[in-house]
Coordinates of C-alpha atoms in Angstrom, one line a residue:
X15 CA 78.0 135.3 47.8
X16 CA 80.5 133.9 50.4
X17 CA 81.1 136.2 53.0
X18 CA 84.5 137.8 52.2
X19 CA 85.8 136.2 55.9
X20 CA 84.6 133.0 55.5
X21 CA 87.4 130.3 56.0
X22 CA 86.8 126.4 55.5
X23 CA 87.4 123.9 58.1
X24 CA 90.6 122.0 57.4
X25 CA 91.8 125.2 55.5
X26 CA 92.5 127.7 57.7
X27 CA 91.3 128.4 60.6
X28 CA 89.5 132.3 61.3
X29 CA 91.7 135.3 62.7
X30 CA 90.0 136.2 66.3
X31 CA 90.5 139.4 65.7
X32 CA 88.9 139.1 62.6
X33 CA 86.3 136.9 63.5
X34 CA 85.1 139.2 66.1
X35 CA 85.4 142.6 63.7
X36 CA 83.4 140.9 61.3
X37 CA 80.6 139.5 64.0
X38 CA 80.2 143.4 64.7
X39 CA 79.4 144.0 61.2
X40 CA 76.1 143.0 61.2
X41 CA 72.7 142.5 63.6
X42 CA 72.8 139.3 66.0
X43 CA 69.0 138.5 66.7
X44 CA 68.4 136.0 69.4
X45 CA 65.4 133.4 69.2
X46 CA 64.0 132.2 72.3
X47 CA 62.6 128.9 71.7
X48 CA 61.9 126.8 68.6
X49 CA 58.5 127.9 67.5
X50 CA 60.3 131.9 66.8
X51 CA 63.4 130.2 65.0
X52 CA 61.4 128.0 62.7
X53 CA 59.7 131.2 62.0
X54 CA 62.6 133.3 61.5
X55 CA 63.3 130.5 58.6
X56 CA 60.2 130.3 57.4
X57 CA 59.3 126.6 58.8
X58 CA 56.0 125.7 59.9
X59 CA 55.1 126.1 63.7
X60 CA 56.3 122.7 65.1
X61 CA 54.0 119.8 66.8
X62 CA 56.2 120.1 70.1
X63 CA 57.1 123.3 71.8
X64 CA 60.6 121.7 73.1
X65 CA 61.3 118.8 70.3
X66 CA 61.1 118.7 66.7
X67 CA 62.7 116.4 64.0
X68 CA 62.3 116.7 60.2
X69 CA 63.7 116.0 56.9
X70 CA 65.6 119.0 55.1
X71 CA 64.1 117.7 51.7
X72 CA 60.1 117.8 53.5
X73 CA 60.6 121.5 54.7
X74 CA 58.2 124.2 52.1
X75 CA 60.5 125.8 49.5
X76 CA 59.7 129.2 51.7
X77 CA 62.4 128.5 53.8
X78 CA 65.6 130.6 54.2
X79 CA 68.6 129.5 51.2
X80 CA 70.9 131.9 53.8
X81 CA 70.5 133.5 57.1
X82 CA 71.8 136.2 59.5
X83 CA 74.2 136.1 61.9
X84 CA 71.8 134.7 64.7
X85 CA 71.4 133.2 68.2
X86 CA 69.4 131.1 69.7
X87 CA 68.0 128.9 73.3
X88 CA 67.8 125.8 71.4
X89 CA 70.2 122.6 70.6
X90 CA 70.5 121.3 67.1
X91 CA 71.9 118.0 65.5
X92 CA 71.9 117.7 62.0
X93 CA 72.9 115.4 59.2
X94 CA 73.3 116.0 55.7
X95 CA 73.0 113.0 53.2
X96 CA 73.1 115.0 49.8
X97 CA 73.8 119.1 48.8
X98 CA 76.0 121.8 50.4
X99 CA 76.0 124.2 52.8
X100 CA 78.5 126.8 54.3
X101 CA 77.9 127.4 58.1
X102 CA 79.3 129.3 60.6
X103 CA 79.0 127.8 64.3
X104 CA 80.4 129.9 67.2
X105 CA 83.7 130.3 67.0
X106 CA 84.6 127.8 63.3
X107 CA 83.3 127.9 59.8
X108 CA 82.8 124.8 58.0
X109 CA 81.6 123.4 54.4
X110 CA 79.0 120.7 55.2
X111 CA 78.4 118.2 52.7
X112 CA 76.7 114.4 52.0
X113 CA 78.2 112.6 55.5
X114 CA 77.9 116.0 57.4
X115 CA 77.0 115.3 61.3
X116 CA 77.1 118.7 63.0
X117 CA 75.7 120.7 66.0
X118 CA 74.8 123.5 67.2
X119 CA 73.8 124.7 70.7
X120 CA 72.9 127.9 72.8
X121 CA 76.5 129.6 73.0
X122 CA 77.0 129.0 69.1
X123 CA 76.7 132.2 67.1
X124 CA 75.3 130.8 64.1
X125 CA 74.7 131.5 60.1
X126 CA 74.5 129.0 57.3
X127 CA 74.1 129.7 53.5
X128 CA 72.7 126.8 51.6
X129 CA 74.3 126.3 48.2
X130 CA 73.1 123.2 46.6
X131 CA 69.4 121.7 47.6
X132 CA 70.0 119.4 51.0
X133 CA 68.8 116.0 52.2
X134 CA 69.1 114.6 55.6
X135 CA 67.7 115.5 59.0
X136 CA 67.6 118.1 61.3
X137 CA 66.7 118.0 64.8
X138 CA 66.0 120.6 67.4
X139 CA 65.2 120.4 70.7
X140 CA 65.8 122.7 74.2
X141 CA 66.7 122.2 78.2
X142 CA 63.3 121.1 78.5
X143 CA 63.4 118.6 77.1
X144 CA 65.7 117.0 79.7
X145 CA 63.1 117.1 82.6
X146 CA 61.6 114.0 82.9
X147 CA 64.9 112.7 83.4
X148 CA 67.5 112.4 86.2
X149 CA 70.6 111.4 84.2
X150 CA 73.4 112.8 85.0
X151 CA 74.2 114.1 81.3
X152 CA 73.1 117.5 80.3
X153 CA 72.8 118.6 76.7
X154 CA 75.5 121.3 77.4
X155 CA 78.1 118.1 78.7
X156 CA 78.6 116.9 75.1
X157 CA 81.7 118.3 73.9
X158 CA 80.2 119.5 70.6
X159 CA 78.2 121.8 72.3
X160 CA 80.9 123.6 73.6
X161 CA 82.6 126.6 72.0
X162 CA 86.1 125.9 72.0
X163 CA 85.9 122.4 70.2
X164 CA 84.5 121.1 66.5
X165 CA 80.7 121.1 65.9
X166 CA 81.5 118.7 62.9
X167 CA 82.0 115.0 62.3
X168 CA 82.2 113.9 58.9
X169 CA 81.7 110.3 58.5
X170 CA 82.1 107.4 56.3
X171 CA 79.8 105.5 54.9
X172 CA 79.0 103.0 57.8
X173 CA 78.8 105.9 60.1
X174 CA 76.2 107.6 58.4
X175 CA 74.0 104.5 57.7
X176 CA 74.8 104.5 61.2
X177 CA 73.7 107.7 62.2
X178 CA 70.6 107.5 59.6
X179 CA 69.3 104.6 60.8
X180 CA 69.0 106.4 64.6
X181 CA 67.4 109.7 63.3
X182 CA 64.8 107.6 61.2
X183 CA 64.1 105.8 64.2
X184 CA 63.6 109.0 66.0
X185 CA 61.9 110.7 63.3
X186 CA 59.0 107.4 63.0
X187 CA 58.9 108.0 67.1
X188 CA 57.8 111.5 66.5
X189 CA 55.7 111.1 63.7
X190 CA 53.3 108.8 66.0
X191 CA 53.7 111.6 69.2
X192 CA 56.0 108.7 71.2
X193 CA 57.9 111.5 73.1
X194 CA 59.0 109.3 75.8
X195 CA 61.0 107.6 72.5
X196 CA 62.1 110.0 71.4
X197 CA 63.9 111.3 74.4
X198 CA 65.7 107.8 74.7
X199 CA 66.6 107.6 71.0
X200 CA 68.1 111.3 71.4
X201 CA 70.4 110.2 74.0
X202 CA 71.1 107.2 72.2
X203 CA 72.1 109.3 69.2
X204 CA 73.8 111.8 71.0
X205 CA 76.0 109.4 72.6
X206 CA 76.9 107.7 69.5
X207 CA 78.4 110.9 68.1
X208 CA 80.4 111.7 71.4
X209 CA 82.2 108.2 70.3
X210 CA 82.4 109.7 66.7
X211 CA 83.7 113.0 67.8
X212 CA 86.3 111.6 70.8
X213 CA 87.5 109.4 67.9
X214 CA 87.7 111.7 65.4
X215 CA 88.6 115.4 66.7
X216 CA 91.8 114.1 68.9
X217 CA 94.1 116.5 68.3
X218 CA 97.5 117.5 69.2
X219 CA 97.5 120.1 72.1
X220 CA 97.4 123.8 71.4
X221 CA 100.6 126.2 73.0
X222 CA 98.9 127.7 76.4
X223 CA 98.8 131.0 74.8
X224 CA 96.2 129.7 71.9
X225 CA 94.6 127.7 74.9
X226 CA 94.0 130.9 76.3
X227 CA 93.1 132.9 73.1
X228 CA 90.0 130.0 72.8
X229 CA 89.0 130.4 76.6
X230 CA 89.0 134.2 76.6
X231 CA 86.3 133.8 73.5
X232 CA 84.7 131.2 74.5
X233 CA 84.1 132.8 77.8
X234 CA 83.3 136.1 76.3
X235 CA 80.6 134.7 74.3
X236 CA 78.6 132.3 77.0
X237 CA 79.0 136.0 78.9
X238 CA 77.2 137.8 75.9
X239 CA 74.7 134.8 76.0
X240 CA 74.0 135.0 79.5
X241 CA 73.6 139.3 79.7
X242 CA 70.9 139.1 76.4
X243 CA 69.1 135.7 78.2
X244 CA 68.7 138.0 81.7
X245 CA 70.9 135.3 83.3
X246 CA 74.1 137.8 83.9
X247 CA 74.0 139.9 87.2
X248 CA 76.5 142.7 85.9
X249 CA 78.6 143.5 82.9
X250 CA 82.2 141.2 83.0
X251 CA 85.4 143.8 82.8
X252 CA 89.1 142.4 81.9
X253 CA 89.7 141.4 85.8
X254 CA 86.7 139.4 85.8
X255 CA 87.7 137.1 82.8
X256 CA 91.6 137.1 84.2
X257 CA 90.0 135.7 87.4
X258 CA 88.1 132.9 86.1
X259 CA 91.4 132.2 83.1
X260 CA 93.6 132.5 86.6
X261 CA 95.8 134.8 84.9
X262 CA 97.3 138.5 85.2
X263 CA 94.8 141.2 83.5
X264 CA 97.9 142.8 81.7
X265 CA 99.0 139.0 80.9
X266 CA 95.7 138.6 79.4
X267 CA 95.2 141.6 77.2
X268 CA 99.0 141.2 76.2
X269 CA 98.6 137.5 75.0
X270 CA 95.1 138.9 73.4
X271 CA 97.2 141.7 71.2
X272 CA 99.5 139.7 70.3
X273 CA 96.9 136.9 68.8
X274 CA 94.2 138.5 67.8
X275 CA 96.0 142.5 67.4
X276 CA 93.4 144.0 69.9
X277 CA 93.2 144.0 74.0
X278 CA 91.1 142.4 76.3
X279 CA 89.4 145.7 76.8
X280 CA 88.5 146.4 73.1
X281 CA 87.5 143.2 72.4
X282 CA 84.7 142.9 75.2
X283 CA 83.7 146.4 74.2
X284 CA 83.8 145.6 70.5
X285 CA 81.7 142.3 71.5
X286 CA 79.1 144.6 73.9
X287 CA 78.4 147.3 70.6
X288 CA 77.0 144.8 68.4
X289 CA 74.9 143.8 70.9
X290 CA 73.7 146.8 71.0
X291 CA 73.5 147.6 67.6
X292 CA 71.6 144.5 67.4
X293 CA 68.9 145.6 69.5
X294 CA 68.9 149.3 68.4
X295 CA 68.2 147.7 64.6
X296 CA 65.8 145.2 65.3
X297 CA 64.2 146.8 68.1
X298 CA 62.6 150.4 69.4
X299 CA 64.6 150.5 72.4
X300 CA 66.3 153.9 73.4
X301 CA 69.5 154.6 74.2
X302 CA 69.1 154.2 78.0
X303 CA 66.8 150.8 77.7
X304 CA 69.4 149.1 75.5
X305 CA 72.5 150.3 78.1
X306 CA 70.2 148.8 80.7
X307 CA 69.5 145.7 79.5
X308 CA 73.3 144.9 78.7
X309 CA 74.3 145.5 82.3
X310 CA 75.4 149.1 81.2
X311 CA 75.3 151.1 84.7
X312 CA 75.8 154.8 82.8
X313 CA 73.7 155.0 80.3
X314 CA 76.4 158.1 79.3
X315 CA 78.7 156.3 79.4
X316 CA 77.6 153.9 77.3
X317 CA 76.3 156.5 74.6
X318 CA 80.1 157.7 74.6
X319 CA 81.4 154.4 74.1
X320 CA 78.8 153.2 71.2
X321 CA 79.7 156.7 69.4
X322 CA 83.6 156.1 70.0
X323 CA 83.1 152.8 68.2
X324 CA 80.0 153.4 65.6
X325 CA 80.9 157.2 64.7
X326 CA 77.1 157.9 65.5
X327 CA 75.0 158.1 68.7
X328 CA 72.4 155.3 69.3
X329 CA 69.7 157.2 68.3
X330 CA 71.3 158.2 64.9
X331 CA 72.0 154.6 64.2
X332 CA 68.4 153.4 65.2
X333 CA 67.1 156.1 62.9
X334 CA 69.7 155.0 59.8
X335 CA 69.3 151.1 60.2
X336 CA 65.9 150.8 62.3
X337 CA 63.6 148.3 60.5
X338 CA 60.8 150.1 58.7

């Protein structure tokens, strides 16, 4: 079943407020590298531990028709040639179908529900992938790796031989363990669809006040991304995103009200619970070690606020939803 929030690109496009009420609904599990997702999906360990390419049609039938809400350290570009697929990429849903050139990167909040048996390719690869070389592009520069744009380019029919005829190519380079090919091809193929993706996604501009709606998120989320990846040094309040938007803090959390029908405040708080819910289901951390690792300095306080928002302490929600 469709989630009931779920909203196709080209449709409509999802509430924030919304978005984000429903994101705290359920457990957000972060994967690490690509051996622990392809596990998480039930995908064989792959021949690289920073590249792997494969058919969607040559993956075992044990592999996941729908997923959770997720995370994870890794890049993705994918192309689907025949089925259907709903997906959910950080802050957009989308229906992907036969033509389907889409991406998916660190900062993306992801889910996808598979609804009719797929074809195509998918390839995953991380930051480390980039160390042999000394161009000045980083995975992270593409724009379709960025939150606040589309992770989808639907093309026509010469795009996609197009596009097909570069992921074969990269997929034969693999297959015979040419890795130094298959970095070049990547870029090749990466570059390619930032021509597809400038040509197709140039949109009029947004009002300044749904410009700042998508910063505010998108900067909210590459915050929640750095705190669970150890890379944040303390826990962001509403002057700290006003800074880096350049704006007034009561600006902000008045624009935020008024698009979204919730503050600056309740949002990051809203945003800092499921991650804490997450770890408290899928984890045996107490109270005090979750509060800890998100950047919590009271671990009172942050007990107060979880019961405030959840209606139970951490350790009665652990002890309800804890995996058995």
């Amino acid at each position: 079943m469709i989630p009931q929030w779920r909203h196709i690109e080209g449709v409509s496009q999802v509430p924030q407020s919304l978005y984000l009420r429903t994101v705290a609904a359920d457990s957000i599990k972060y994967f690490r590298d690509i051996r622990t997702l392809l596990r998480s999906l039930k995908i064989p360990a792959p021949r690289n531990p920073h590249f792997q390419i494969h058919r969607f049609e040559d993956a075992p039938d044990t592999q996941l028709n729908e997923t959770m809400i997720f995370r994870s350290n890794t890049y993705v570009v994918a192309l689907i040639t025949e089925g259907e697929a709903y997906y959910k990429i950080g802050l957009h849903d989308y229906e992907m179908t036969a033509g389907s050139l889409y991406f998916l990167g660190p900062k993306h909040l992801r889910y996808y529900r598979r609804e009719k048996k797929w074809r195509g390719f998918v390839c995953i690869f991380t930051d480390e992938f980039t160390t042999k070389s000394k161009l000045k592009n980083h995975y992270a520069d593409y724009p379709f790796y960025r939150l606040d744009t589309s992770q989808k380019i639907q093309l026509d029919g010469e795009e996609q031989r197009q596009v097909e005829g570069l992921l074969n190519t990269l997929l034969s380079s693999f297959e015979q363990n040419k890795m130094d090919h298959c970095w070049h091809y990547l870029h090749i193929l990466l570059s390619e669809a930032d021509n597809l993706h400038q040509k197709m996604h140039q949109a009029a501009p947004a009002s300044k006040e749904s410009q700042l709606v998508v910063k505010f998120n998108e900067l909210l989320e590459a915050h929640l991304y750095d705190i669970v990846s150890s890379q944040a040094r303390h826990q962001y309040g509403v002057s700290d995103f006003a800074e880096k938007l350049a704006v007034n803090p009561n600006y902000l959390s008045q624009v935020l009200k008024q698009h979204t029908g919730e503050t600056a405040g309740q949002l990051i708080r809203g945003r800092l619970i499921t991650e804490a819910k997450s770890m408290l289901m899928s984890t045996e951390m107490s109270a005090s070690q979750v509060a800890y690792a998100l950047l919590y300095k009271d671990t009172s306080y942050f007990s107060k606020v979880f019961k405030s928002e959840v209606d139970a302490t951490p350790r009665e929600f652990q002890e309800r939803y804890a995996l058995k």
